[in-house]
Short mmCIF file of C-alpha atoms in Angstrom, two decimals:
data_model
loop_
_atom_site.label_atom_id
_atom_site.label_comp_id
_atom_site.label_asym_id
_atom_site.label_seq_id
_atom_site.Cartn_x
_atom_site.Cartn_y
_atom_site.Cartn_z
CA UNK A 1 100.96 111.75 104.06
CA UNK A 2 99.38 110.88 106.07
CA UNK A 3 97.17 108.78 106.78
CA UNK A 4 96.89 105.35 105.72
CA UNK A 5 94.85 102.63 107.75
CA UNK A 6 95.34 99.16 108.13
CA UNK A 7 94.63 98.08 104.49
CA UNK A 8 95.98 94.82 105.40
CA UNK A 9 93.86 91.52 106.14
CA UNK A 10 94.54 88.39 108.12
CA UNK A 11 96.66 86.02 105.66
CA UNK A 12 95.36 83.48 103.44
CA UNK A 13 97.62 80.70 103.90
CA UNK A 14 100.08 79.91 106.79
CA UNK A 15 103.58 79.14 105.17
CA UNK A 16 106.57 80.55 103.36
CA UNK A 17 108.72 77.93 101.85
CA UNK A 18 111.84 77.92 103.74
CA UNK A 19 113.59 76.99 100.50
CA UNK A 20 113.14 80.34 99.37
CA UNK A 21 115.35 82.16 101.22
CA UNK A 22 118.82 80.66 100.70
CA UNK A 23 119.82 83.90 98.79
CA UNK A 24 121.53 84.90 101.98
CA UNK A 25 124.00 83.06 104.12
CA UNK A 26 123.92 82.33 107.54
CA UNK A 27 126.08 85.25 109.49
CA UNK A 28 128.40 83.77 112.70
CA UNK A 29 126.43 86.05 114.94
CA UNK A 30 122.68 86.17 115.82
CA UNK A 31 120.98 89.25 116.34
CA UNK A 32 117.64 90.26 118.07
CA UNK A 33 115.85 92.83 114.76
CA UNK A 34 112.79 93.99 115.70
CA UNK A 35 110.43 94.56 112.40
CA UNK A 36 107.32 96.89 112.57
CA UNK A 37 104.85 96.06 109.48
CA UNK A 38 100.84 95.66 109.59
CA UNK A 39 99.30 92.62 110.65
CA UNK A 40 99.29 89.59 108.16
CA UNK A 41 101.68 91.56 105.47
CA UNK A 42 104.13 89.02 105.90
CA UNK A 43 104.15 85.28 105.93
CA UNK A 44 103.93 84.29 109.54
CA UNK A 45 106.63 81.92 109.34
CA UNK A 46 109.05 85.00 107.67
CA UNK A 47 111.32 85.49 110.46
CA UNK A 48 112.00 81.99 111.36
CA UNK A 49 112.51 81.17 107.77
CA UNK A 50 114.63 84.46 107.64
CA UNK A 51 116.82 82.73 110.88
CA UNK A 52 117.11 79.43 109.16
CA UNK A 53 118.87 81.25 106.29
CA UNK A 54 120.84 83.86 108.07
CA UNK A 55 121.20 82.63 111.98
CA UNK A 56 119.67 86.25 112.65
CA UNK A 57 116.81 86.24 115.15
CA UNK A 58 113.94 89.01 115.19
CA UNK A 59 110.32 89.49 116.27
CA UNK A 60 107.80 91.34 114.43
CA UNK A 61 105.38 94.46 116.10
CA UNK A 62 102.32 95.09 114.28
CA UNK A 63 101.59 98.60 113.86
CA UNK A 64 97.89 99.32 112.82
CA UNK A 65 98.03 102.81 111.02
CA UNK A 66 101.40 104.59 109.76
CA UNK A 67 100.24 107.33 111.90
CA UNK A 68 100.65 104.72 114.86
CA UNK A 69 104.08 103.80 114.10
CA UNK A 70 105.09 107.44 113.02
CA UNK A 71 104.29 108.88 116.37
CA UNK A 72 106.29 105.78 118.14
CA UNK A 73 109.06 106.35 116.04
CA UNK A 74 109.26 110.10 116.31
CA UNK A 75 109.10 110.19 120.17
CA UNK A 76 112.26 107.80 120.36
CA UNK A 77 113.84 109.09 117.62
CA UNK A 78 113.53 106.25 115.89
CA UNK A 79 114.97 103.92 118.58
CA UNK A 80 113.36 100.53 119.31
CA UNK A 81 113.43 99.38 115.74
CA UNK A 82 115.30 98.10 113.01
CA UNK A 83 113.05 97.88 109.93
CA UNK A 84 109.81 99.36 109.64
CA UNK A 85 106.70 99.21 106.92
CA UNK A 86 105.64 102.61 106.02
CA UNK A 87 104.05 104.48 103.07
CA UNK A 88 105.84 106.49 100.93
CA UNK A 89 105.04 109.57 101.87
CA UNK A 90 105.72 108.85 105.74
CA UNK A 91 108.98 107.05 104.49
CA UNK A 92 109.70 111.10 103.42
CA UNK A 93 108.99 112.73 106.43
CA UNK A 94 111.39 109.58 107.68
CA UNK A 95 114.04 110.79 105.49
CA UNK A 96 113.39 114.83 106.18
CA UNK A 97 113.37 113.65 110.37
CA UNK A 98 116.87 112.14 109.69
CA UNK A 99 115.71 109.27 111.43
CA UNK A 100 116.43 106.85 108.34
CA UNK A 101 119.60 105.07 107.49
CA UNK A 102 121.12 105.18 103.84
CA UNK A 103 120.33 101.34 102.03
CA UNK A 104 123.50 99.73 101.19
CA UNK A 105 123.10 98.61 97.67
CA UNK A 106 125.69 96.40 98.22
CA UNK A 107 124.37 94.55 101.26
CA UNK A 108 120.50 94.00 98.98
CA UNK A 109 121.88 92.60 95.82
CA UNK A 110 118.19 91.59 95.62
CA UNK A 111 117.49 95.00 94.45
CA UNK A 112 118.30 93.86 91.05
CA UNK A 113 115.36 91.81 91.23
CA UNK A 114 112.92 95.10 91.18
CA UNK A 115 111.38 96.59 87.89
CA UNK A 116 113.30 99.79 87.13
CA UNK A 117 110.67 101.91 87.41
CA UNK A 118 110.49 101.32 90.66
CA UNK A 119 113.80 102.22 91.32
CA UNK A 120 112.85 105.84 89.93
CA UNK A 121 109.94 106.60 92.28
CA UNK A 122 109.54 109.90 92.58
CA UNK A 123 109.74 110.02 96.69
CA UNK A 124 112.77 108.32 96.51
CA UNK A 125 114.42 108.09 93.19
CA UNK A 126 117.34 105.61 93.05
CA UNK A 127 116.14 104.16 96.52
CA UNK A 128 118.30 106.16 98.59
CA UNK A 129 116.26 105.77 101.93
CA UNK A 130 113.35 103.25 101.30
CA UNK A 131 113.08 99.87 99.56
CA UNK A 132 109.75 99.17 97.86
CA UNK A 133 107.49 96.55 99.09
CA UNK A 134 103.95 96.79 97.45
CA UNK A 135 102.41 99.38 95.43
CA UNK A 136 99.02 99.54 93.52
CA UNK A 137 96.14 101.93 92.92
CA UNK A 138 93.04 103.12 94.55
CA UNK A 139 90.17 102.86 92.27
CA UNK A 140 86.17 101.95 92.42
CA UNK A 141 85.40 98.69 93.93
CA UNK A 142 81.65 97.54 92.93
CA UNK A 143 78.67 94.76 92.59
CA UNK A 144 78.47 94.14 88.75
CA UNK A 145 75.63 91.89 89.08
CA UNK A 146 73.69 94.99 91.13
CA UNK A 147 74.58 97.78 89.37
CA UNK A 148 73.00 98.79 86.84
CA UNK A 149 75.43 100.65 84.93
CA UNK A 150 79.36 100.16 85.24
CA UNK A 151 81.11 103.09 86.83
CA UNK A 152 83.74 104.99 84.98
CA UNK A 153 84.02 108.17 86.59
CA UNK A 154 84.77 109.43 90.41
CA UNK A 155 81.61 111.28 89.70
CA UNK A 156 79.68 107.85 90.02
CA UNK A 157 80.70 107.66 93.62
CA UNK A 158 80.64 111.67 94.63
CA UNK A 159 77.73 111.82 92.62
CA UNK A 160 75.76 108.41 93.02
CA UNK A 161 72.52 107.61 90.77
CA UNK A 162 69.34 107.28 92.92
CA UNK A 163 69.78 103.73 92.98
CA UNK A 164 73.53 103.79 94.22
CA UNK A 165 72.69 106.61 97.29
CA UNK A 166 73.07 104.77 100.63
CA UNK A 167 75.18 102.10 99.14
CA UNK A 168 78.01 103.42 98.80
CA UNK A 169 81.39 104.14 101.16
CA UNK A 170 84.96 106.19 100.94
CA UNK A 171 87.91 105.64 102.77
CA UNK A 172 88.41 107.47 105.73
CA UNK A 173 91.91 108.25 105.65
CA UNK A 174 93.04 112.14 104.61
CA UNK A 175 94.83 111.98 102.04
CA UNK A 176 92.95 108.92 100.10
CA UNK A 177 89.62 110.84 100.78
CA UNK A 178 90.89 113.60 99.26
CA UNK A 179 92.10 112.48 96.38
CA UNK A 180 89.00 111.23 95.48
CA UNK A 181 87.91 114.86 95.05
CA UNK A 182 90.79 115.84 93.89
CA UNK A 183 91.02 113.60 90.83
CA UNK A 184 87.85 114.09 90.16
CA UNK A 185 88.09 117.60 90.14
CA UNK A 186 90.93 117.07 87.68
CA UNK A 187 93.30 118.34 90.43
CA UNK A 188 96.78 116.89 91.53
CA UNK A 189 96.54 114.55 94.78
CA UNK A 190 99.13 116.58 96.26
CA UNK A 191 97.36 120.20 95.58
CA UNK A 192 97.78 122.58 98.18
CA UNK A 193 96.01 125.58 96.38
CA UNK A 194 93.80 126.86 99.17
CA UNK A 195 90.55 127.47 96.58
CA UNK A 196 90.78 124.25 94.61
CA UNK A 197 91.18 122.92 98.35
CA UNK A 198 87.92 124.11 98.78
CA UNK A 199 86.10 122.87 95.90
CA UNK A 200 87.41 119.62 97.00
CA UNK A 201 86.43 120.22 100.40
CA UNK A 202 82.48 121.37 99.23
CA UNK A 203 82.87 118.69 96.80
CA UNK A 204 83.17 115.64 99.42
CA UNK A 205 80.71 117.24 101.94
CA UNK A 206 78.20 117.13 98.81
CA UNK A 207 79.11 113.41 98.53
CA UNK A 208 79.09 112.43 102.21
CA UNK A 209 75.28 112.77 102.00
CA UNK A 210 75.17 109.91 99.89
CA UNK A 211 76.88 107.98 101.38
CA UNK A 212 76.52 104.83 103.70
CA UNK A 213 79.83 105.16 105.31
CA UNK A 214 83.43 105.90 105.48
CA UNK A 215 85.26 102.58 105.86
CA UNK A 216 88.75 101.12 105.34
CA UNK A 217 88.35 98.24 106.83
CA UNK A 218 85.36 96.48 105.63
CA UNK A 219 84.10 97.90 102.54
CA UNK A 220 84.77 94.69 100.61
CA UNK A 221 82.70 92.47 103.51
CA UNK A 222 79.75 95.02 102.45
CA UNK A 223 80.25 94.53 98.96
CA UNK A 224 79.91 91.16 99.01
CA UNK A 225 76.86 91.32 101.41
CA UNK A 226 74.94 93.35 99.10
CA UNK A 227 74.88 96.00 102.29
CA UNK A 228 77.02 98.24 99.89
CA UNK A 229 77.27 98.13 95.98
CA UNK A 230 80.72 100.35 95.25
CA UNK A 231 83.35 101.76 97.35
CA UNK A 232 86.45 103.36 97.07
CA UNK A 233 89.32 100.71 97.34
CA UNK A 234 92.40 100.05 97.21
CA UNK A 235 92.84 96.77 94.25
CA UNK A 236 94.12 94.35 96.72
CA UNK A 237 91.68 94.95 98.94
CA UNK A 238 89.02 94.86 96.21
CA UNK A 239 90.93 91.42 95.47
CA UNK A 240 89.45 90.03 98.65
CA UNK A 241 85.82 90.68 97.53
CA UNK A 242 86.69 89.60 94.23
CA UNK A 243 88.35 86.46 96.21
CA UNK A 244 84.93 85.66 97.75
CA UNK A 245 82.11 86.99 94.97
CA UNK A 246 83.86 86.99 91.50
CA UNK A 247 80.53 89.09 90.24
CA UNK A 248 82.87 92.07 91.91
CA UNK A 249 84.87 93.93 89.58
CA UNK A 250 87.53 96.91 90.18
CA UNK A 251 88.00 99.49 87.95
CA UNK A 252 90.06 102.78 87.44
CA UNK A 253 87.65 105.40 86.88
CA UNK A 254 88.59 107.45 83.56
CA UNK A 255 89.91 110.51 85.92
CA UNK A 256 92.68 108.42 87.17
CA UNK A 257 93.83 107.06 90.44
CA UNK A 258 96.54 107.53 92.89
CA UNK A 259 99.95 105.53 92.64
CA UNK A 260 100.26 104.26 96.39
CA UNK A 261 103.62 103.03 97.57
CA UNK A 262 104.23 100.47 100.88
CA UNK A 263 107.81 100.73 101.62
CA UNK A 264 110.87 99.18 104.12
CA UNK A 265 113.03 101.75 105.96
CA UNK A 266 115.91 100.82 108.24
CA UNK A 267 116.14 103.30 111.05
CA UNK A 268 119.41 105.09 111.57
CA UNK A 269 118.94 104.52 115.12
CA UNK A 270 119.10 100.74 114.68
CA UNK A 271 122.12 99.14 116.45
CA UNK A 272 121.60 95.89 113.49
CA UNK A 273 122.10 97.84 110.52
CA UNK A 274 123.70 94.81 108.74
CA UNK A 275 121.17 92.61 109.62
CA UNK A 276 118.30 95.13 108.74
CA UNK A 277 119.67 95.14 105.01
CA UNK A 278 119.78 91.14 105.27
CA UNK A 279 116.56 91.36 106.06
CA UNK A 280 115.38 93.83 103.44
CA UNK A 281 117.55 91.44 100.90
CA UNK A 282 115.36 88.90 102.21
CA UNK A 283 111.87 89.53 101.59
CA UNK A 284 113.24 90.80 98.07
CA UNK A 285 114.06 87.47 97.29
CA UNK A 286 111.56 86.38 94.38
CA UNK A 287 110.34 83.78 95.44
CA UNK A 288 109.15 85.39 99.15
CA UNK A 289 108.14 88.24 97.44
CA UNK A 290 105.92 86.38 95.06
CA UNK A 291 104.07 84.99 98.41
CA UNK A 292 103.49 88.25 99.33
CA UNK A 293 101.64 89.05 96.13
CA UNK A 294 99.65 85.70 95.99
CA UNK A 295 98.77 85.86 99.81
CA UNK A 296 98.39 89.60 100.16
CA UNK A 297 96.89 89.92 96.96
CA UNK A 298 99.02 93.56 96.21
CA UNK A 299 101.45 93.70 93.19
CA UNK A 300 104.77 93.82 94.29
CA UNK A 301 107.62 95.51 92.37
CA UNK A 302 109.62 92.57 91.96
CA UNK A 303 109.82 91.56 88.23
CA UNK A 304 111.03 87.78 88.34
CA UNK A 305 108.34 87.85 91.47
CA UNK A 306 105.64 88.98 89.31
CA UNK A 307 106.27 86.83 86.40
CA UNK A 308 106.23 83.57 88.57
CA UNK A 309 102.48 84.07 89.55
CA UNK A 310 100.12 81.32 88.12
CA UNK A 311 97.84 81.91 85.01
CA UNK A 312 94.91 81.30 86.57
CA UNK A 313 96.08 83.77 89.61
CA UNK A 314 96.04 86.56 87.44
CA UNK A 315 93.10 85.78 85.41
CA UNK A 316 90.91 85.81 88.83
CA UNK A 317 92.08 88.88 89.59
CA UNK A 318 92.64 91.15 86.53
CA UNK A 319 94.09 94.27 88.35
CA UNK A 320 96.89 92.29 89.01
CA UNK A 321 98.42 91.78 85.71
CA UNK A 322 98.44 95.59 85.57
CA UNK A 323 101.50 96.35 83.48
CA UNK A 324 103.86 98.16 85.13
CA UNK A 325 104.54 100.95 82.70
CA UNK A 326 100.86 101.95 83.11
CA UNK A 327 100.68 101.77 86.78
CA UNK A 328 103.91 104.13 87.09
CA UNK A 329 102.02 107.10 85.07
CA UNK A 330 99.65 107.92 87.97
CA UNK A 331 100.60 110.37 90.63
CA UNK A 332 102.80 109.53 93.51
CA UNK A 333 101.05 110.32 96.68
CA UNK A 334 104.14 113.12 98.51
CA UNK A 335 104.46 114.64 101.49
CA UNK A 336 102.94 117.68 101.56
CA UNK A 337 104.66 118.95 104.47
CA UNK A 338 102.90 122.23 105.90
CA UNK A 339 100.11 121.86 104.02
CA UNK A 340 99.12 118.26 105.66
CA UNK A 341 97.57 120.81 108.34
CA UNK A 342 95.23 122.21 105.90
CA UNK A 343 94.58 118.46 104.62
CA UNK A 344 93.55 117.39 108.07
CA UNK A 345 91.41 120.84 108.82
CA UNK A 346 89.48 120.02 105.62
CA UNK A 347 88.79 116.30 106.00
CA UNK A 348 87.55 117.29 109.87
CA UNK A 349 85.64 119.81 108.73
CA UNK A 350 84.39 117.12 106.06
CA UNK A 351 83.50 114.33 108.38
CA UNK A 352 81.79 117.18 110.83
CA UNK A 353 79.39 118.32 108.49
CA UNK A 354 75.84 117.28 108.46
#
């Protein structure tokens, strides 16, 4: 895959409990990890609390896009790093690289504390290579207070009413641009037929026309401004409109939606293995994972996690109390491998067009 942007946002609160993370204990010897994630997808205070209940030392460097951190990692060959964020799909090309180490299952007994299903995704079934962090869908983000009628379709967006045209935005990355096309066109978000390719491809230069941007960044600000009145989103980040204007609402529309997967590799090339799969055992624990999903405001795929969250939590933001079983039945964004050329042709080709 390919592309992903920084879908993260600066962090709601500033502290992990340090109780939290006595799952592990403290190893003789320190070591120096160095963890590459996006900015604010951890709790600031993670590594220290991490040191406090392991004696192992790290620093965290923000990466902004996975294509960032690919292109880092590839050049070294994977040197410089010990655990890194990634996307599913880029987690793959990881894997295909032979840049990623094998996960110890017995050095993350926290694993047991993930749902099943995700220990059958299909990019990495029986984690193998890649440890699930967050995961979620990408659905329509909108104003319900300013539009008239609630979307259910793709073809609201690609297609917008009068009323909608010039108030509404897409993401700009490849491969979640595309499979806004793609699902609406009934299509997998992995096809690599060159003629449904194209219908996509005529399909999205149709839509550009209405719309008022492509933006990953700040759709949600717009929503809540009134400058925009539905987007494309991601649910968590439709959670921080929802967070600020509760009149905001997220839905799936009734052609489906992408299952996107964040993920933790450990790099073969990493000279602290051990301490990489403490670390990984770490943010599994369920009570630091359940800060990521309050403060981050993505599910996480940590059942005892998921069940902690307050009532009210969930009630203000109904996409997270997505049951799991239903969130699992949409498609996996994969690596495409050749074909990612074609998927980066098209979506210049899109964004070129007038």
């Amino acid at each position: 895959m390919i592309a992903t942007s920084p879908r993260r946002r600066a962090l709601k609160v500033s502290s992990i409990a340090l109780g939290l993370a006595l799952a592990l204990s403290a190893p003789a010897m320190a070591a120096d990890l160095v963890i590459s994630n996006w900015d604010g997808y951890m709790a600031p205070d993670a590594m220290a609390a991490f040191k406090t209940a392991t004696g192992v030392s790290g620093e965290v460097v923000v990466h902004a896009t996975n294509e960032e951190i690919m292109g880092k990692l590839i050049a070294a060959g994977g040197k410089g790093y010990d655990v890194v964020f990634v996307s599913s799909p880029f987690a793959e090309v990881l894997n295909k690289l032979g840049l990623t180490e094998p996960m110890d299952h017995a050095k993350i007994p926290n694993l047991a504390n993930l749902y099943p299903e995700a220990t059958k995704l299909p990019h990495d079934v029986g984690n193998s290579f890649s440890v699930p962090y967050t995961w979620g869908t990408t659905g329509l983000c909108y104003r319900s207070d300013l539009v008239k009628t609630a979307p259910t379709s793709w073809s609201d967006l690609l297609a917008p009413s009068d009323a909608l045209k010039g108030k509404t935005t897409m993401l700009a990355t490849d491969r979640w641009l595309l499979a806004a096309g793609q699902l609406d066109k009934g299509f997998s978000v992995n096809e690599t037929d060159p003629a449904k390719m194209a219908e996509v491809k005529d399909l999205l230069i149709s839509a550009k026309k209405t719309l008022l941007a492509y933006d990953d960044t700040t759709f949600y600000s717009k929503l809540v401004s009134g400058e925009a009145l539905m987007v494309q989103a991601w649910d968590g980040w439709c959670n921080y409109g929802i967070a600020e204007k509760p009149e905001i609402k997220y839905v799936i529309p009734k052609e489906g939606s992408d299952l996107w997967v964040d993920t933790m590799v450990v790099m073969k090339a990493s000279e602290h293995k051990d301490d990489a799969f403490k670390f990984i055992n770490f943010m599994l624990d369920a009570k630091n994972h359940a800060w990521a999903a309050q403060n981050i405001d993505y599910k996480v795929p940590n059942k005892p996690a998921m069940e902690s969250l307050p009532a009210d939590f969930l009630a203000k933001f109904p996409n997270m109390a997505m049951p799991v079983a239903d969130l699992v039945k949409f498609e996996q964004l994969r690596d495409v491998g050749e074909a990612q050329r074609d998927y980066s042709k098209i979506v210049s080709e899109i964004k070129a067009a007038q």
